[in-house]
Amino acid sequence: MKRFLKIFLLGVCLGILATAIRYRFHMSQSTFWTYFGLAAALAVVSAVLFNWLYTRVYQQKMAQAVKLLEEGKTSDYILTMERLLEKVKGTYLKNLFQLNLAAGYCNAKQFHQATRLLEELSGARLPGVARMVYHLNLCACYFYTGQPARAMELYESCQKEFAPFREGPSYGGNLAVLDMFAAIQRRQYSQAKELLGRARETWNLPRLQDDYNCIEAELVRRKKM
């Protein structure tokens, strides 16, 4: 609604300005509309180009920040993301930066903070893989913050969304962790143990080791109960 109002007011102002220019230079109606059409087309092209360049620049900054996370510099990553989130303009980019900031808090095991950031995005439009990552991380946060009912509800509802990424190198291990948590909630401990062994062989990545160790500890605890 705010964006529509801004566009409407801008259109009104431009219309008034264009009319003033026409009478100031005594233009005929046909000449005026010719120049007005060219100016409008140039303005649209310029706006689209600026928006594309702006988005491109911040996507590059985001990619550079992600390298910090891959290098294990989680605190630096979170600080960088917070600063960029404060500066960036536009709902689309703000949502993506907030999603990536939440991922940083997940990596730092600050799951309550990550949950808060993710829940703020509940009504946001997230494109393609970003939507899947949002559900993946929120589901993991619910498991880690002791909200198994909410985690299982989200886990079950997102199976079709998760399916294309299950065997991939980027998210396969994270989805396997969700599968293990879900198996534990169903008291399918043997299945969870099998999934853990397969995950350690298939996705033996440093960033997943804490998750695997947590699952293993939970299985040991459940066995003693």
PDB file of C-alpha atoms in Angstrom:
ATOM      1  CA  MET A   1       0.000   0.000   0.000  1.00  0.00           C
ATOM      2  CA  LYS A   2       2.833   2.409   0.865  1.00  0.00           C
ATOM      3  CA  ARG A   3       4.613   1.619  -2.404  1.00  0.00           C
ATOM      4  CA  PHE A   4       1.403   2.214  -4.390  1.00  0.00           C
ATOM      5  CA  LEU A   5       0.867   5.548  -2.623  1.00  0.00           C
ATOM      6  CA  LYS A   6       4.448   6.648  -3.365  1.00  0.00           C
ATOM      7  CA  ILE A   7       4.074   5.737  -7.048  1.00  0.00           C
ATOM      8  CA  PHE A   8       0.728   7.551  -7.217  1.00  0.00           C
ATOM      9  CA  LEU A   9       2.112  10.729  -5.628  1.00  0.00           C
ATOM     10  CA  LEU A  10       5.175  10.604  -7.873  1.00  0.00           C
ATOM     11  CA  GLY A  11       2.919  10.296 -10.909  1.00  0.00           C
ATOM     12  CA  VAL A  12       0.850  13.272  -9.824  1.00  0.00           C
ATOM     13  CA  CYS A  13       3.975  15.392  -9.279  1.00  0.00           C
ATOM     14  CA  LEU A  14       5.440  14.403 -12.647  1.00  0.00           C
ATOM     15  CA  GLY A  15       2.141  15.165 -14.348  1.00  0.00           C
ATOM     16  CA  ILE A  16       2.046  18.642 -12.843  1.00  0.00           C
ATOM     17  CA  LEU A  17       5.692  19.217 -13.781  1.00  0.00           C
ATOM     18  CA  ALA A  18       5.141  17.985 -17.341  1.00  0.00           C
ATOM     19  CA  THR A  19       2.120  20.265 -17.803  1.00  0.00           C
ATOM     20  CA  ALA A  20       4.103  23.235 -16.507  1.00  0.00           C
ATOM     21  CA  ILE A  21       6.944  22.473 -18.931  1.00  0.00           C
ATOM     22  CA  ARG A  22       4.519  22.213 -21.857  1.00  0.00           C
ATOM     23  CA  TYR A  23       3.013  25.645 -21.245  1.00  0.00           C
ATOM     24  CA  ARG A  24       6.363  27.198 -20.363  1.00  0.00           C
ATOM     25  CA  PHE A  25       7.870  26.233 -23.747  1.00  0.00           C
ATOM     26  CA  HIS A  26       4.614  26.582 -25.727  1.00  0.00           C
ATOM     27  CA  MET A  27       4.724  23.029 -27.053  1.00  0.00           C
ATOM     28  CA  SER A  28       2.005  21.587 -29.257  1.00  0.00           C
ATOM     29  CA  GLN A  29       0.132  18.628 -27.817  1.00  0.00           C
ATOM     30  CA  SER A  30       1.702  16.136 -30.268  1.00  0.00           C
ATOM     31  CA  THR A  31       5.247  17.396 -29.588  1.00  0.00           C
ATOM     32  CA  PHE A  32       4.627  17.376 -25.861  1.00  0.00           C
ATOM     33  CA  TRP A  33       3.413  13.741 -25.826  1.00  0.00           C
ATOM     34  CA  THR A  34       6.342  12.648 -27.993  1.00  0.00           C
ATOM     35  CA  TYR A  35       8.888  14.074 -25.569  1.00  0.00           C
ATOM     36  CA  PHE A  36       6.853  12.943 -22.581  1.00  0.00           C
ATOM     37  CA  GLY A  37       6.765   9.360 -23.896  1.00  0.00           C
ATOM     38  CA  LEU A  38      10.525   9.329 -24.480  1.00  0.00           C
ATOM     39  CA  ALA A  39      11.193  10.754 -21.018  1.00  0.00           C
ATOM     40  CA  ALA A  40       8.867   8.230 -19.380  1.00  0.00           C
ATOM     41  CA  ALA A  41      10.510   5.322 -21.210  1.00  0.00           C
ATOM     42  CA  LEU A  42      13.964   6.566 -20.207  1.00  0.00           C
ATOM     43  CA  ALA A  43      12.843   6.913 -16.594  1.00  0.00           C
ATOM     44  CA  VAL A  44      11.475   3.339 -16.518  1.00  0.00           C
ATOM     45  CA  VAL A  45      14.612   1.873 -18.095  1.00  0.00           C
ATOM     46  CA  SER A  46      16.825   3.845 -15.696  1.00  0.00           C
ATOM     47  CA  ALA A  47      14.813   2.702 -12.675  1.00  0.00           C
ATOM     48  CA  VAL A  48      14.958  -0.962 -13.741  1.00  0.00           C
ATOM     49  CA  LEU A  49      18.690  -0.746 -14.433  1.00  0.00           C
ATOM     50  CA  PHE A  50      19.376   0.951 -11.086  1.00  0.00           C
ATOM     51  CA  ASN A  51      17.329  -1.644  -9.221  1.00  0.00           C
ATOM     52  CA  TRP A  52      19.167  -4.494 -10.981  1.00  0.00           C
ATOM     53  CA  LEU A  53      22.592  -2.997 -10.231  1.00  0.00           C
ATOM     54  CA  TYR A  54      21.659  -2.289  -6.621  1.00  0.00           C
ATOM     55  CA  THR A  55      20.430  -5.844  -6.095  1.00  0.00           C
ATOM     56  CA  ARG A  56      23.519  -7.237  -7.819  1.00  0.00           C
ATOM     57  CA  VAL A  57      25.886  -5.257  -5.593  1.00  0.00           C
ATOM     58  CA  TYR A  58      24.225  -6.455  -2.396  1.00  0.00           C
ATOM     59  CA  GLN A  59      24.036 -10.042  -3.617  1.00  0.00           C
ATOM     60  CA  GLN A  60      27.804  -9.903  -4.111  1.00  0.00           C
ATOM     61  CA  LYS A  61      28.238  -8.515  -0.604  1.00  0.00           C
ATOM     62  CA  MET A  62      26.092 -11.355   0.692  1.00  0.00           C
ATOM     63  CA  ALA A  63      28.212 -13.920  -1.152  1.00  0.00           C
ATOM     64  CA  GLN A  64      31.372 -12.422   0.353  1.00  0.00           C
ATOM     65  CA  ALA A  65      29.864 -12.616   3.830  1.00  0.00           C
ATOM     66  CA  VAL A  66      28.911 -16.280   3.338  1.00  0.00           C
ATOM     67  CA  LYS A  67      32.607 -17.048   2.859  1.00  0.00           C
ATOM     68  CA  LEU A  68      33.140 -15.993   6.483  1.00  0.00           C
ATOM     69  CA  LEU A  69      30.640 -18.620   7.580  1.00  0.00           C
ATOM     70  CA  GLU A  70      32.340 -21.262   5.460  1.00  0.00           C
ATOM     71  CA  GLU A  71      35.662 -20.320   7.088  1.00  0.00           C
ATOM     72  CA  GLY A  72      34.198 -20.820  10.546  1.00  0.00           C
ATOM     73  CA  LYS A  73      34.153 -17.091  11.359  1.00  0.00           C
ATOM     74  CA  THR A  74      30.575 -17.140  12.595  1.00  0.00           C
ATOM     75  CA  SER A  75      30.801 -14.039  14.799  1.00  0.00           C
ATOM     76  CA  ASP A  76      32.275 -11.985  11.950  1.00  0.00           C
ATOM     77  CA  TYR A  77      29.565 -13.291   9.639  1.00  0.00           C
ATOM     78  CA  ILE A  78      26.772 -12.309  12.031  1.00  0.00           C
ATOM     79  CA  LEU A  79      28.245  -8.831  12.551  1.00  0.00           C
ATOM     80  CA  THR A  80      28.612  -8.321   8.789  1.00  0.00           C
ATOM     81  CA  MET A  81      25.055  -9.465   8.119  1.00  0.00           C
ATOM     82  CA  GLU A  82      23.637  -7.211  10.834  1.00  0.00           C
ATOM     83  CA  ARG A  83      25.420  -4.185   9.356  1.00  0.00           C
ATOM     84  CA  LEU A  84      24.279  -4.996   5.830  1.00  0.00           C
ATOM     85  CA  LEU A  85      20.707  -5.562   6.996  1.00  0.00           C
ATOM     86  CA  GLU A  86      20.694  -2.072   8.522  1.00  0.00           C
ATOM     87  CA  LYS A  87      21.889  -0.492   5.264  1.00  0.00           C
ATOM     88  CA  VAL A  88      20.067  -2.416   2.551  1.00  0.00           C
ATOM     89  CA  LYS A  89      16.879  -1.007   1.028  1.00  0.00           C
ATOM     90  CA  GLY A  90      13.939  -2.908  -0.367  1.00  0.00           C
ATOM     91  CA  THR A  91      11.793  -5.675   1.117  1.00  0.00           C
ATOM     92  CA  TYR A  92      13.192  -8.394  -1.154  1.00  0.00           C
ATOM     93  CA  LEU A  93      16.817  -7.847  -0.130  1.00  0.00           C
ATOM     94  CA  LYS A  94      15.963  -7.218   3.515  1.00  0.00           C
ATOM     95  CA  ASN A  95      14.179 -10.566   3.687  1.00  0.00           C
ATOM     96  CA  LEU A  96      17.131 -12.390   2.153  1.00  0.00           C
ATOM     97  CA  PHE A  97      19.608 -10.735   4.510  1.00  0.00           C
ATOM     98  CA  GLN A  98      17.431 -11.528   7.515  1.00  0.00           C
ATOM     99  CA  LEU A  99      17.187 -15.149   6.374  1.00  0.00           C
ATOM    100  CA  ASN A 100      20.972 -15.330   6.075  1.00  0.00           C
ATOM    101  CA  LEU A 101      21.431 -13.638   9.448  1.00  0.00           C
ATOM    102  CA  ALA A 102      19.195 -16.287  11.013  1.00  0.00           C
ATOM    103  CA  ALA A 103      21.388 -18.962   9.422  1.00  0.00           C
ATOM    104  CA  GLY A 104      24.366 -17.378  11.165  1.00  0.00           C
ATOM    105  CA  TYR A 105      22.638 -17.580  14.526  1.00  0.00           C
ATOM    106  CA  CYS A 106      21.761 -21.216  13.823  1.00  0.00           C
ATOM    107  CA  ASN A 107      25.424 -21.875  13.123  1.00  0.00           C
ATOM    108  CA  ALA A 108      26.304 -20.148  16.418  1.00  0.00           C
ATOM    109  CA  LYS A 109      23.753 -22.390  18.193  1.00  0.00           C
ATOM    110  CA  GLN A 110      21.739 -19.320  19.213  1.00  0.00           C
ATOM    111  CA  PHE A 111      18.510 -20.976  18.163  1.00  0.00           C
ATOM    112  CA  HIS A 112      16.111 -18.749  20.087  1.00  0.00           C
ATOM    113  CA  GLN A 113      17.481 -15.675  18.316  1.00  0.00           C
ATOM    114  CA  ALA A 114      17.337 -17.477  14.967  1.00  0.00           C
ATOM    115  CA  THR A 115      13.740 -18.545  15.637  1.00  0.00           C
ATOM    116  CA  ARG A 116      12.707 -14.960  16.328  1.00  0.00           C
ATOM    117  CA  LEU A 117      14.228 -13.732  13.060  1.00  0.00           C
ATOM    118  CA  LEU A 118      12.683 -16.555  11.056  1.00  0.00           C
ATOM    119  CA  GLU A 119       9.214 -16.165  12.540  1.00  0.00           C
ATOM    120  CA  GLU A 120       9.311 -12.484  11.554  1.00  0.00           C
ATOM    121  CA  LEU A 121       9.561 -13.721   7.952  1.00  0.00           C
ATOM    122  CA  SER A 122       6.470 -15.927   8.188  1.00  0.00           C
ATOM    123  CA  GLY A 123       4.475 -13.815   5.746  1.00  0.00           C
ATOM    124  CA  ALA A 124       7.372 -12.785   3.532  1.00  0.00           C
ATOM    125  CA  ARG A 125       7.692 -13.677  -0.138  1.00  0.00           C
ATOM    126  CA  LEU A 126      10.830 -15.778  -0.465  1.00  0.00           C
ATOM    127  CA  PRO A 127      11.781 -17.070  -3.919  1.00  0.00           C
ATOM    128  CA  GLY A 128      12.617 -20.696  -4.763  1.00  0.00           C
ATOM    129  CA  VAL A 129      15.352 -22.226  -2.642  1.00  0.00           C
ATOM    130  CA  ALA A 130      15.155 -19.382  -0.105  1.00  0.00           C
ATOM    131  CA  ARG A 131      11.668 -20.540   0.891  1.00  0.00           C
ATOM    132  CA  MET A 132      12.943 -24.086   1.395  1.00  0.00           C
ATOM    133  CA  VAL A 133      15.898 -22.854   3.476  1.00  0.00           C
ATOM    134  CA  TYR A 134      13.501 -20.799   5.571  1.00  0.00           C
ATOM    135  CA  HIS A 135      11.390 -23.862   6.406  1.00  0.00           C
ATOM    136  CA  LEU A 136      14.464 -26.059   6.930  1.00  0.00           C
ATOM    137  CA  ASN A 137      16.068 -23.675   9.414  1.00  0.00           C
ATOM    138  CA  LEU A 138      12.827 -22.894  11.244  1.00  0.00           C
ATOM    139  CA  CYS A 139      12.087 -26.604  11.619  1.00  0.00           C
ATOM    140  CA  ALA A 140      15.584 -27.219  13.032  1.00  0.00           C
ATOM    141  CA  CYS A 141      15.157 -24.275  15.414  1.00  0.00           C
ATOM    142  CA  TYR A 142      11.899 -25.697  16.726  1.00  0.00           C
ATOM    143  CA  PHE A 143      13.600 -29.026  17.431  1.00  0.00           C
ATOM    144  CA  TYR A 144      16.546 -27.365  19.162  1.00  0.00           C
ATOM    145  CA  THR A 145      14.396 -25.005  21.256  1.00  0.00           C
ATOM    146  CA  GLY A 146      12.231 -27.792  22.640  1.00  0.00           C
ATOM    147  CA  GLN A 147       9.163 -27.299  20.458  1.00  0.00           C
ATOM    148  CA  PRO A 148       8.804 -30.790  18.934  1.00  0.00           C
ATOM    149  CA  ALA A 149       5.084 -30.463  18.135  1.00  0.00           C
ATOM    150  CA  ARG A 150       5.634 -27.347  16.016  1.00  0.00           C
ATOM    151  CA  ALA A 151       8.739 -28.896  14.470  1.00  0.00           C
ATOM    152  CA  MET A 152       6.925 -32.062  13.441  1.00  0.00           C
ATOM    153  CA  GLU A 153       3.967 -30.142  12.029  1.00  0.00           C
ATOM    154  CA  LEU A 154       6.288 -28.056   9.870  1.00  0.00           C
ATOM    155  CA  TYR A 155       8.427 -31.068   8.951  1.00  0.00           C
ATOM    156  CA  GLU A 156       5.413 -33.057   7.721  1.00  0.00           C
ATOM    157  CA  SER A 157       3.944 -30.160   5.758  1.00  0.00           C
ATOM    158  CA  CYS A 158       7.209 -29.448   3.889  1.00  0.00           C
ATOM    159  CA  GLN A 159       8.069 -32.934   2.610  1.00  0.00           C
ATOM    160  CA  LYS A 160       7.325 -32.103  -1.042  1.00  0.00           C
ATOM    161  CA  GLU A 161       9.329 -28.899  -0.734  1.00  0.00           C
ATOM    162  CA  PHE A 162      12.306 -30.721   0.813  1.00  0.00           C
ATOM    163  CA  ALA A 163      12.292 -33.647  -1.634  1.00  0.00           C
ATOM    164  CA  PRO A 164      14.331 -32.090  -4.528  1.00  0.00           C
ATOM    165  CA  PHE A 165      17.163 -31.159  -2.140  1.00  0.00           C
ATOM    166  CA  ARG A 166      17.478 -34.347  -0.099  1.00  0.00           C
ATOM    167  CA  GLU A 167      20.433 -35.841  -1.976  1.00  0.00           C
ATOM    168  CA  GLY A 168      22.166 -32.585  -2.840  1.00  0.00           C
ATOM    169  CA  PRO A 169      25.510 -31.531  -1.355  1.00  0.00           C
ATOM    170  CA  SER A 170      24.260 -28.181  -0.086  1.00  0.00           C
ATOM    171  CA  TYR A 171      21.238 -29.155   1.994  1.00  0.00           C
ATOM    172  CA  GLY A 172      21.148 -32.959   2.027  1.00  0.00           C
ATOM    173  CA  GLY A 173      22.974 -33.194   5.350  1.00  0.00           C
ATOM    174  CA  ASN A 174      20.756 -30.594   7.025  1.00  0.00           C
ATOM    175  CA  LEU A 175      17.627 -32.388   5.841  1.00  0.00           C
ATOM    176  CA  ALA A 176      19.076 -35.666   7.099  1.00  0.00           C
ATOM    177  CA  VAL A 177      19.383 -34.050  10.548  1.00  0.00           C
ATOM    178  CA  LEU A 178      15.690 -33.166  10.416  1.00  0.00           C
ATOM    179  CA  ASP A 179      14.907 -36.766   9.443  1.00  0.00           C
ATOM    180  CA  MET A 180      16.837 -37.990  12.497  1.00  0.00           C
ATOM    181  CA  PHE A 181      15.050 -35.613  14.838  1.00  0.00           C
ATOM    182  CA  ALA A 182      11.708 -36.697  13.379  1.00  0.00           C
ATOM    183  CA  ALA A 183      12.584 -40.392  13.797  1.00  0.00           C
ATOM    184  CA  ILE A 184      13.506 -39.764  17.445  1.00  0.00           C
ATOM    185  CA  GLN A 185      10.190 -38.010  18.031  1.00  0.00           C
ATOM    186  CA  ARG A 186       8.435 -41.078  16.610  1.00  0.00           C
ATOM    187  CA  ARG A 187      10.544 -43.290  18.900  1.00  0.00           C
ATOM    188  CA  GLN A 188      12.115 -44.911  15.847  1.00  0.00           C
ATOM    189  CA  TYR A 189      15.554 -44.987  17.411  1.00  0.00           C
ATOM    190  CA  SER A 190      17.017 -47.719  15.196  1.00  0.00           C
ATOM    191  CA  GLN A 191      16.045 -45.750  12.107  1.00  0.00           C
ATOM    192  CA  ALA A 192      17.568 -42.579  13.541  1.00  0.00           C
ATOM    193  CA  LYS A 193      20.813 -44.449  14.232  1.00  0.00           C
ATOM    194  CA  GLU A 194      20.900 -45.789  10.667  1.00  0.00           C
ATOM    195  CA  LEU A 195      20.255 -42.312   9.262  1.00  0.00           C
ATOM    196  CA  LEU A 196      23.053 -40.935  11.426  1.00  0.00           C
ATOM    197  CA  GLY A 197      25.546 -43.496  10.114  1.00  0.00           C
ATOM    198  CA  ARG A 198      24.584 -42.811   6.493  1.00  0.00           C
ATOM    199  CA  ALA A 199      24.727 -39.042   7.000  1.00  0.00           C
ATOM    200  CA  ARG A 200      28.228 -39.211   8.466  1.00  0.00           C
ATOM    201  CA  GLU A 201      29.409 -41.133   5.427  1.00  0.00           C
ATOM    202  CA  THR A 202      27.563 -39.045   2.855  1.00  0.00           C
ATOM    203  CA  TRP A 203      27.724 -35.503   4.271  1.00  0.00           C
ATOM    204  CA  ASN A 204      30.828 -35.531   6.443  1.00  0.00           C
ATOM    205  CA  LEU A 205      31.076 -31.724   6.592  1.00  0.00           C
ATOM    206  CA  PRO A 206      32.557 -29.756   9.526  1.00  0.00           C
ATOM    207  CA  ARG A 207      29.438 -27.584   9.885  1.00  0.00           C
ATOM    208  CA  LEU A 208      27.277 -30.690  10.491  1.00  0.00           C
ATOM    209  CA  GLN A 209      29.396 -32.377  13.156  1.00  0.00           C
ATOM    210  CA  ASP A 210      27.728 -30.609  16.093  1.00  0.00           C
ATOM    211  CA  ASP A 211      24.321 -31.690  14.789  1.00  0.00           C
ATOM    212  CA  TYR A 212      25.470 -35.289  14.445  1.00  0.00           C
ATOM    213  CA  ASN A 213      26.962 -35.263  17.948  1.00  0.00           C
ATOM    214  CA  CYS A 214      23.730 -33.816  19.334  1.00  0.00           C
ATOM    215  CA  ILE A 215      21.703 -36.571  17.669  1.00  0.00           C
ATOM    216  CA  GLU A 216      24.063 -39.229  18.964  1.00  0.00           C
ATOM    217  CA  ALA A 217      23.879 -37.855  22.514  1.00  0.00           C
ATOM    218  CA  GLU A 218      20.082 -37.786  22.332  1.00  0.00           C
ATOM    219  CA  LEU A 219      19.993 -41.418  21.188  1.00  0.00           C
ATOM    220  CA  VAL A 220      22.238 -42.431  24.094  1.00  0.00           C
ATOM    221  CA  ARG A 221      20.024 -40.512  26.504  1.00  0.00           C
ATOM    222  CA  ARG A 222      16.870 -42.117  25.153  1.00  0.00           C
ATOM    223  CA  LYS A 223      18.427 -45.567  25.409  1.00  0.00           C
ATOM    224  CA  LYS A 224      19.065 -45.055  29.126  1.00  0.00           C
ATOM    225  CA  MET A 225      15.485 -43.978  29.811  1.00  0.00           C
TER     226      MET A 225
END
